[in-house]
Short mmCIF file of C-alpha atoms in Angstrom, two decimals:
data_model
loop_
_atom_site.label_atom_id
_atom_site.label_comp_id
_atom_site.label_asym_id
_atom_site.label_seq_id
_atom_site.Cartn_x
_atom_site.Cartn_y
_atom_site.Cartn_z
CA UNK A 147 102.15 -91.38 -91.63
CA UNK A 148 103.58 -88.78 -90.00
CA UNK A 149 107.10 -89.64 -89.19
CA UNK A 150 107.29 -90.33 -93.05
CA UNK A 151 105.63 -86.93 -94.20
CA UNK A 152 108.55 -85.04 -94.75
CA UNK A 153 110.76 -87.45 -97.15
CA UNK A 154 109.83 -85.50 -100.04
CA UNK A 155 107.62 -88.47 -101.14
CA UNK A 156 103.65 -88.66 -101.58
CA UNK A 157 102.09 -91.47 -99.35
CA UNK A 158 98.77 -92.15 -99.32
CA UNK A 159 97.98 -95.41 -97.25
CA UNK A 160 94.33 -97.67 -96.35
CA UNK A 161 95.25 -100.03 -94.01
CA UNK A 162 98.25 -102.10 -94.61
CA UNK A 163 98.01 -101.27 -98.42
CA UNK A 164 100.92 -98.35 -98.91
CA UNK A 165 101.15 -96.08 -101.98
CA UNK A 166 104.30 -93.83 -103.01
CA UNK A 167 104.57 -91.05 -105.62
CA UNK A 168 108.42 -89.83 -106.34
CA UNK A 169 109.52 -87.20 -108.24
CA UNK A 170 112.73 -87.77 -106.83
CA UNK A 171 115.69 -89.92 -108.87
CA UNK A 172 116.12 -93.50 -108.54
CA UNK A 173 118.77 -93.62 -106.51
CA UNK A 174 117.19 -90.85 -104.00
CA UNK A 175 113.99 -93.01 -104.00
CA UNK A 176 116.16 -95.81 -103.16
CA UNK A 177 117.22 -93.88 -99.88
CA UNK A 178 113.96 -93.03 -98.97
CA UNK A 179 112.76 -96.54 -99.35
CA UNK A 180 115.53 -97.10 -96.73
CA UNK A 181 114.39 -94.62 -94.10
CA UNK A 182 110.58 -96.24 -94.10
CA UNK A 183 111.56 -99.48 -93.15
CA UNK A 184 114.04 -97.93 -90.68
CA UNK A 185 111.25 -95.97 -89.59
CA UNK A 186 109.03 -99.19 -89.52
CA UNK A 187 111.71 -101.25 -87.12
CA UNK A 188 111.76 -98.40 -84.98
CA UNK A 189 108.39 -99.49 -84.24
CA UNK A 190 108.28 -103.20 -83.90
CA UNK A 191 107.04 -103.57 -87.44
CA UNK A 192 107.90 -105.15 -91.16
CA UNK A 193 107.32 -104.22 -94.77
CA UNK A 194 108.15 -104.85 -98.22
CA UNK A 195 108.51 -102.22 -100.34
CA UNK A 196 109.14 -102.01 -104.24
CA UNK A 197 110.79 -98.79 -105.76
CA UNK A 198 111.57 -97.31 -109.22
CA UNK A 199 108.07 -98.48 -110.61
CA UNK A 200 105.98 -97.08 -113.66
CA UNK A 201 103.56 -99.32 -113.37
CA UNK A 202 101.86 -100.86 -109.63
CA UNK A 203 98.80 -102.52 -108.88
CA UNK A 204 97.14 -101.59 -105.87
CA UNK A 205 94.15 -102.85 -103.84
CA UNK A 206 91.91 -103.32 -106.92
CA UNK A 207 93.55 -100.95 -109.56
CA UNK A 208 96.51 -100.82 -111.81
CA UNK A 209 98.73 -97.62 -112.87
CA UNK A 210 99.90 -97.29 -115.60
CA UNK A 211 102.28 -94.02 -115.47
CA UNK A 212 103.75 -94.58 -118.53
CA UNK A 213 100.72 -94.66 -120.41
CA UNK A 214 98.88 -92.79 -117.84
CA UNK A 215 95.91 -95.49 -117.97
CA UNK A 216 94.48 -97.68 -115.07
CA UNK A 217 92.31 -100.35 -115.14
CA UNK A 218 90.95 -103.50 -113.05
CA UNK A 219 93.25 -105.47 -111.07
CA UNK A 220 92.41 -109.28 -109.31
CA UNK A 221 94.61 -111.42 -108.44
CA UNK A 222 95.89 -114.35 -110.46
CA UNK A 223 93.15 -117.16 -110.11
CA UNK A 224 90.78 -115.45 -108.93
CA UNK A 225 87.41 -115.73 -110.21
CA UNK A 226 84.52 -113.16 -109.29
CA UNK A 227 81.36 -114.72 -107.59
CA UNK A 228 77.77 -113.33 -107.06
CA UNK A 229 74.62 -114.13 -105.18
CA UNK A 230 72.64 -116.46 -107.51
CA UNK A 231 69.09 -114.19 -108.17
CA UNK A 232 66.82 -117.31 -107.04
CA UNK A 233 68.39 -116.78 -103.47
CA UNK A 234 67.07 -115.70 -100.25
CA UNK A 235 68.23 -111.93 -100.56
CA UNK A 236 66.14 -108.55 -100.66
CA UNK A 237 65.12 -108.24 -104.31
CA UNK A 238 66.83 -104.47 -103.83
CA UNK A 239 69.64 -106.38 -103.28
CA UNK A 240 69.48 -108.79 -106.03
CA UNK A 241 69.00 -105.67 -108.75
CA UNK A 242 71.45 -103.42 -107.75
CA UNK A 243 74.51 -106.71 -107.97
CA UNK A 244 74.89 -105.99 -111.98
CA UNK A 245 74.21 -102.09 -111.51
CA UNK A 246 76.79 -101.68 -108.58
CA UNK A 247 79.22 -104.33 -110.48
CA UNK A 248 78.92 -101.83 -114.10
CA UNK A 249 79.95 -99.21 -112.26
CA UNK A 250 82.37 -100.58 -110.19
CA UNK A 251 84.49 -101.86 -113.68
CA UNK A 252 83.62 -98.14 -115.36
CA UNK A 253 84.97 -96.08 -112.64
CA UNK A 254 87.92 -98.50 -112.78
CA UNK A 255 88.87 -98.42 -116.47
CA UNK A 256 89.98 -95.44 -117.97
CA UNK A 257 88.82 -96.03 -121.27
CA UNK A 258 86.37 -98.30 -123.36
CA UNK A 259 88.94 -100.05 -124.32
CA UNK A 260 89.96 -101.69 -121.28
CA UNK A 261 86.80 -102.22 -120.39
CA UNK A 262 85.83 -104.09 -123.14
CA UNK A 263 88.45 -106.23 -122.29
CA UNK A 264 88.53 -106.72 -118.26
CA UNK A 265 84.81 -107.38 -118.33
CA UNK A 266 84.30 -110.85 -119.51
CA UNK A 267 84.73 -112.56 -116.20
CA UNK A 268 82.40 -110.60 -114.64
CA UNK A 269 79.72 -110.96 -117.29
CA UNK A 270 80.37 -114.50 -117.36
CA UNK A 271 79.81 -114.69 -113.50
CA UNK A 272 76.36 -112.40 -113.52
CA UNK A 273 75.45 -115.16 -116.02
CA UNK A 274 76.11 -117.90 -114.00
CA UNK A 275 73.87 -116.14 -111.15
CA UNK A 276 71.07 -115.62 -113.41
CA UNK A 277 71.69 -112.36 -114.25
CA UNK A 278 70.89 -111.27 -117.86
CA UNK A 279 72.59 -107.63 -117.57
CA UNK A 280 74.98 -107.09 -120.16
CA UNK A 281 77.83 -105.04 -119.06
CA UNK A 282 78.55 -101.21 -120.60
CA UNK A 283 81.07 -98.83 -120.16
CA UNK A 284 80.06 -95.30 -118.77
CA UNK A 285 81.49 -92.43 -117.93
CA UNK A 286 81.79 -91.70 -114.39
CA UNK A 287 83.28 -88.57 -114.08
CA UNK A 288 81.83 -85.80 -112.38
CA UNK A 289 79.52 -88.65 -111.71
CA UNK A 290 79.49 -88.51 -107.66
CA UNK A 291 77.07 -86.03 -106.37
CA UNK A 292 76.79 -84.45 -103.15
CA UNK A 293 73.65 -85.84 -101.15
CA UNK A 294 72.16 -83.18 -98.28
CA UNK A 295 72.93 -84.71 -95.24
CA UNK A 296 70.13 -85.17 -92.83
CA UNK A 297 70.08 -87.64 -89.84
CA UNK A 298 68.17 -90.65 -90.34
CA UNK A 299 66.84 -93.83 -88.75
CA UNK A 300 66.93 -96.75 -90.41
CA UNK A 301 64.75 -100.29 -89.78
CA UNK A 302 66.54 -102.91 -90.86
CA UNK A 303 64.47 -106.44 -90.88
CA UNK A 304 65.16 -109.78 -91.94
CA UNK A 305 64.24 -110.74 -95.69
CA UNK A 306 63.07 -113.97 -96.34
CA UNK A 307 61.07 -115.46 -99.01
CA UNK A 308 58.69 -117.56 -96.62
CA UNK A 309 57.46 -114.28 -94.91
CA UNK A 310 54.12 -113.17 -97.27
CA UNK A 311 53.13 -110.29 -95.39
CA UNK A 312 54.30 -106.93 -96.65
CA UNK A 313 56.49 -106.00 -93.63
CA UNK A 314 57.76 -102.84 -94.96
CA UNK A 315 54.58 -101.23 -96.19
CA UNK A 316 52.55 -102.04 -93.35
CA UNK A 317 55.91 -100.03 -90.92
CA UNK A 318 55.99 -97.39 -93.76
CA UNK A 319 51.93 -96.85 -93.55
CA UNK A 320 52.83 -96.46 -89.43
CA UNK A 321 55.33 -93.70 -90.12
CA UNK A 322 52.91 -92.00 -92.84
CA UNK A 323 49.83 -91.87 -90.01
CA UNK A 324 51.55 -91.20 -87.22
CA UNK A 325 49.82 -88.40 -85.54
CA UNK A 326 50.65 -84.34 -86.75
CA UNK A 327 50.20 -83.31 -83.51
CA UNK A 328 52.09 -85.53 -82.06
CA UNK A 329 55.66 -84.12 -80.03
CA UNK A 330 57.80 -86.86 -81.64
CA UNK A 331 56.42 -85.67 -85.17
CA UNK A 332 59.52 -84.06 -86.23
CA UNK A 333 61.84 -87.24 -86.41
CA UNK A 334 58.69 -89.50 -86.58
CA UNK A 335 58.04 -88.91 -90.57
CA UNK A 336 58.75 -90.42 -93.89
CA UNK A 337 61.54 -88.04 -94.80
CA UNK A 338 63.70 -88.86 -91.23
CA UNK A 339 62.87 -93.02 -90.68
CA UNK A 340 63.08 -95.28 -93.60
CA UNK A 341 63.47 -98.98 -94.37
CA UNK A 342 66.34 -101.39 -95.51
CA UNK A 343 65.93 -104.80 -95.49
CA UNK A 344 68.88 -106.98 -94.00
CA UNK A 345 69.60 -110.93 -95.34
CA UNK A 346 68.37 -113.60 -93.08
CA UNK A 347 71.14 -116.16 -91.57
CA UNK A 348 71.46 -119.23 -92.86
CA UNK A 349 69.85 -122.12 -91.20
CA UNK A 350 73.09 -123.86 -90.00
CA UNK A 351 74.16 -120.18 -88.63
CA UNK A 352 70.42 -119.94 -86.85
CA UNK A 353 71.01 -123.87 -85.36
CA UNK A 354 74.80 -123.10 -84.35
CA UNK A 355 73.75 -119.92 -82.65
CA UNK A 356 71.03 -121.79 -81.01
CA UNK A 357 72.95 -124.59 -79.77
CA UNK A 358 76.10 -122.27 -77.77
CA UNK A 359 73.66 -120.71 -76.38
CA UNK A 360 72.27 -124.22 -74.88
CA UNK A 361 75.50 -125.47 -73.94
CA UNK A 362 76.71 -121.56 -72.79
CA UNK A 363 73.49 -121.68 -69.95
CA UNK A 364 74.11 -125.00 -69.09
CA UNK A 365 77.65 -124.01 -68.32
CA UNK A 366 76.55 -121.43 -66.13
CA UNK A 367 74.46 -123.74 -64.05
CA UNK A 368 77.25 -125.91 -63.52
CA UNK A 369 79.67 -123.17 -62.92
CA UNK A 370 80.90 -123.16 -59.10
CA UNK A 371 80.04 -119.50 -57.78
CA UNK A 372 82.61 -116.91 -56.91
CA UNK A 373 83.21 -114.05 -54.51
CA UNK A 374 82.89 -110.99 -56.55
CA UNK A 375 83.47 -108.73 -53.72
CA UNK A 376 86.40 -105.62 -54.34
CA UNK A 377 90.10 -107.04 -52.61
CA UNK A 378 89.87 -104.51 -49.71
CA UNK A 379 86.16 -105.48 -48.63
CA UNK A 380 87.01 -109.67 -49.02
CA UNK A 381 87.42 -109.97 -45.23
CA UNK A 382 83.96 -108.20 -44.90
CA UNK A 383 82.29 -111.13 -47.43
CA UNK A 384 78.87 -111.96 -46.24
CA UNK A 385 79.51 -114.80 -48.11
CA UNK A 386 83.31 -115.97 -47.73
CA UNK A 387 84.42 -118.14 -51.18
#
């Protein structure tokens, strides 16, 4: 980023994902175009680039200059999928899919409009997860609002279904008694420790882990031992091999 700062062209970049404004003319742009992958070689690395364009989809957006619109982007084929609502997920989980999904398409579509007409795949695959939501376009700007930071600890526990008792009350109802008088009282309270639940691993996960860790020990026992003693000390072994 910052060999390429000064070619009179606005780069923003996330990851391997590059993104180019140019006020400059084609032919200029053209040039520049040349100097990044010159720039790129210089450094043992590859990319494609595409110049000269009014309209450019990138990561999960398009731009429309021309028009001066954006709106959803997925690639060809591609078919959203969600957690099915009868699964083995944190029901905070589960109810914020369709919420976090609306919002997702709204901030992404600069009008109704396109809404309206990039959200039928998605409210055909909430349906197919059980999910009754029906999808609405809002307006999310000068939606984001700035949360006071504060430093907190989180407990994350595994969610399953098959567990009855209340796990997170019963810690919360810990943190809400703990003494006053306590030293520890200051980042010992409701306001500074709270409680996420995590998803459990599956059961072939859980078995797999299980089993390397069998065959990993059993390894070790058969392992033939080795002299772990620094080079300059190795005539000094107490142990030689």
């Amino acid at each position: 980023m910052s060999r390429v700062k000064n070619l009179n062209v606005s780069f923003g970049c996330l990851r391997d994902d590059w993104l180019g404004l140019s006020r400059l003319t084609p032919r200029q742009t053209d040039i520049v175009k040349k100097k990044v992958q010159k720039i790129f070689e210089e450094n043992g690395l590859k990319i494609e680039i595409s110049v000269n364009k009014n309209i450019v989809d990138f990561l999960d957006i398009t731009l429309d200059m021309k028009m001066e619109t954006y709106q959803p982007f997925t690639k060809p084929n591609r078919q959203p999928l969600y957690v099915h609502k009868q699964f083995n997920h944190p029901p905070s989980i589960l109810k914020n899919i369709p919420l976090s999904v609306n919002d997702r398409l709204s901030r992404l579509s600069s009008t109704k409009e396109i809404f309206d007409i990039a959200a039928p795949p998605y409210q055909k695959a909430l349906a197919d997860s059980g999910c009754s939501h029906k999808l609405e376009f809002k307006d999310m700007s000068g939606s984001r609002k700035k949360n006071r930071s504060r430093i907190l600890t989180y407990l994350n526990p595994p969610f399953s279904l098959n567990v009855k008792t209340n796990i997170g009350k019963q810690f919360l109802n810990l943190i809400r008694n703990f003494p006053t008088n306590n030293i520890l009282r200051q980042i010992v309270k409701p306001n500074t420790i709270k409680l996420s639940y995590r998803t459990s691993k599956n059961m072939s996960s859980e078995i797999s882990r299980h089993n390397n860790r069998i065959l990993q020990s059993e390894d070790d026992r058969m392992a033939t031992p080795r002299c772990n003693c620094q080079a300059a000390l190795k005539e000094n072994c107490p142990y030689p091999g």
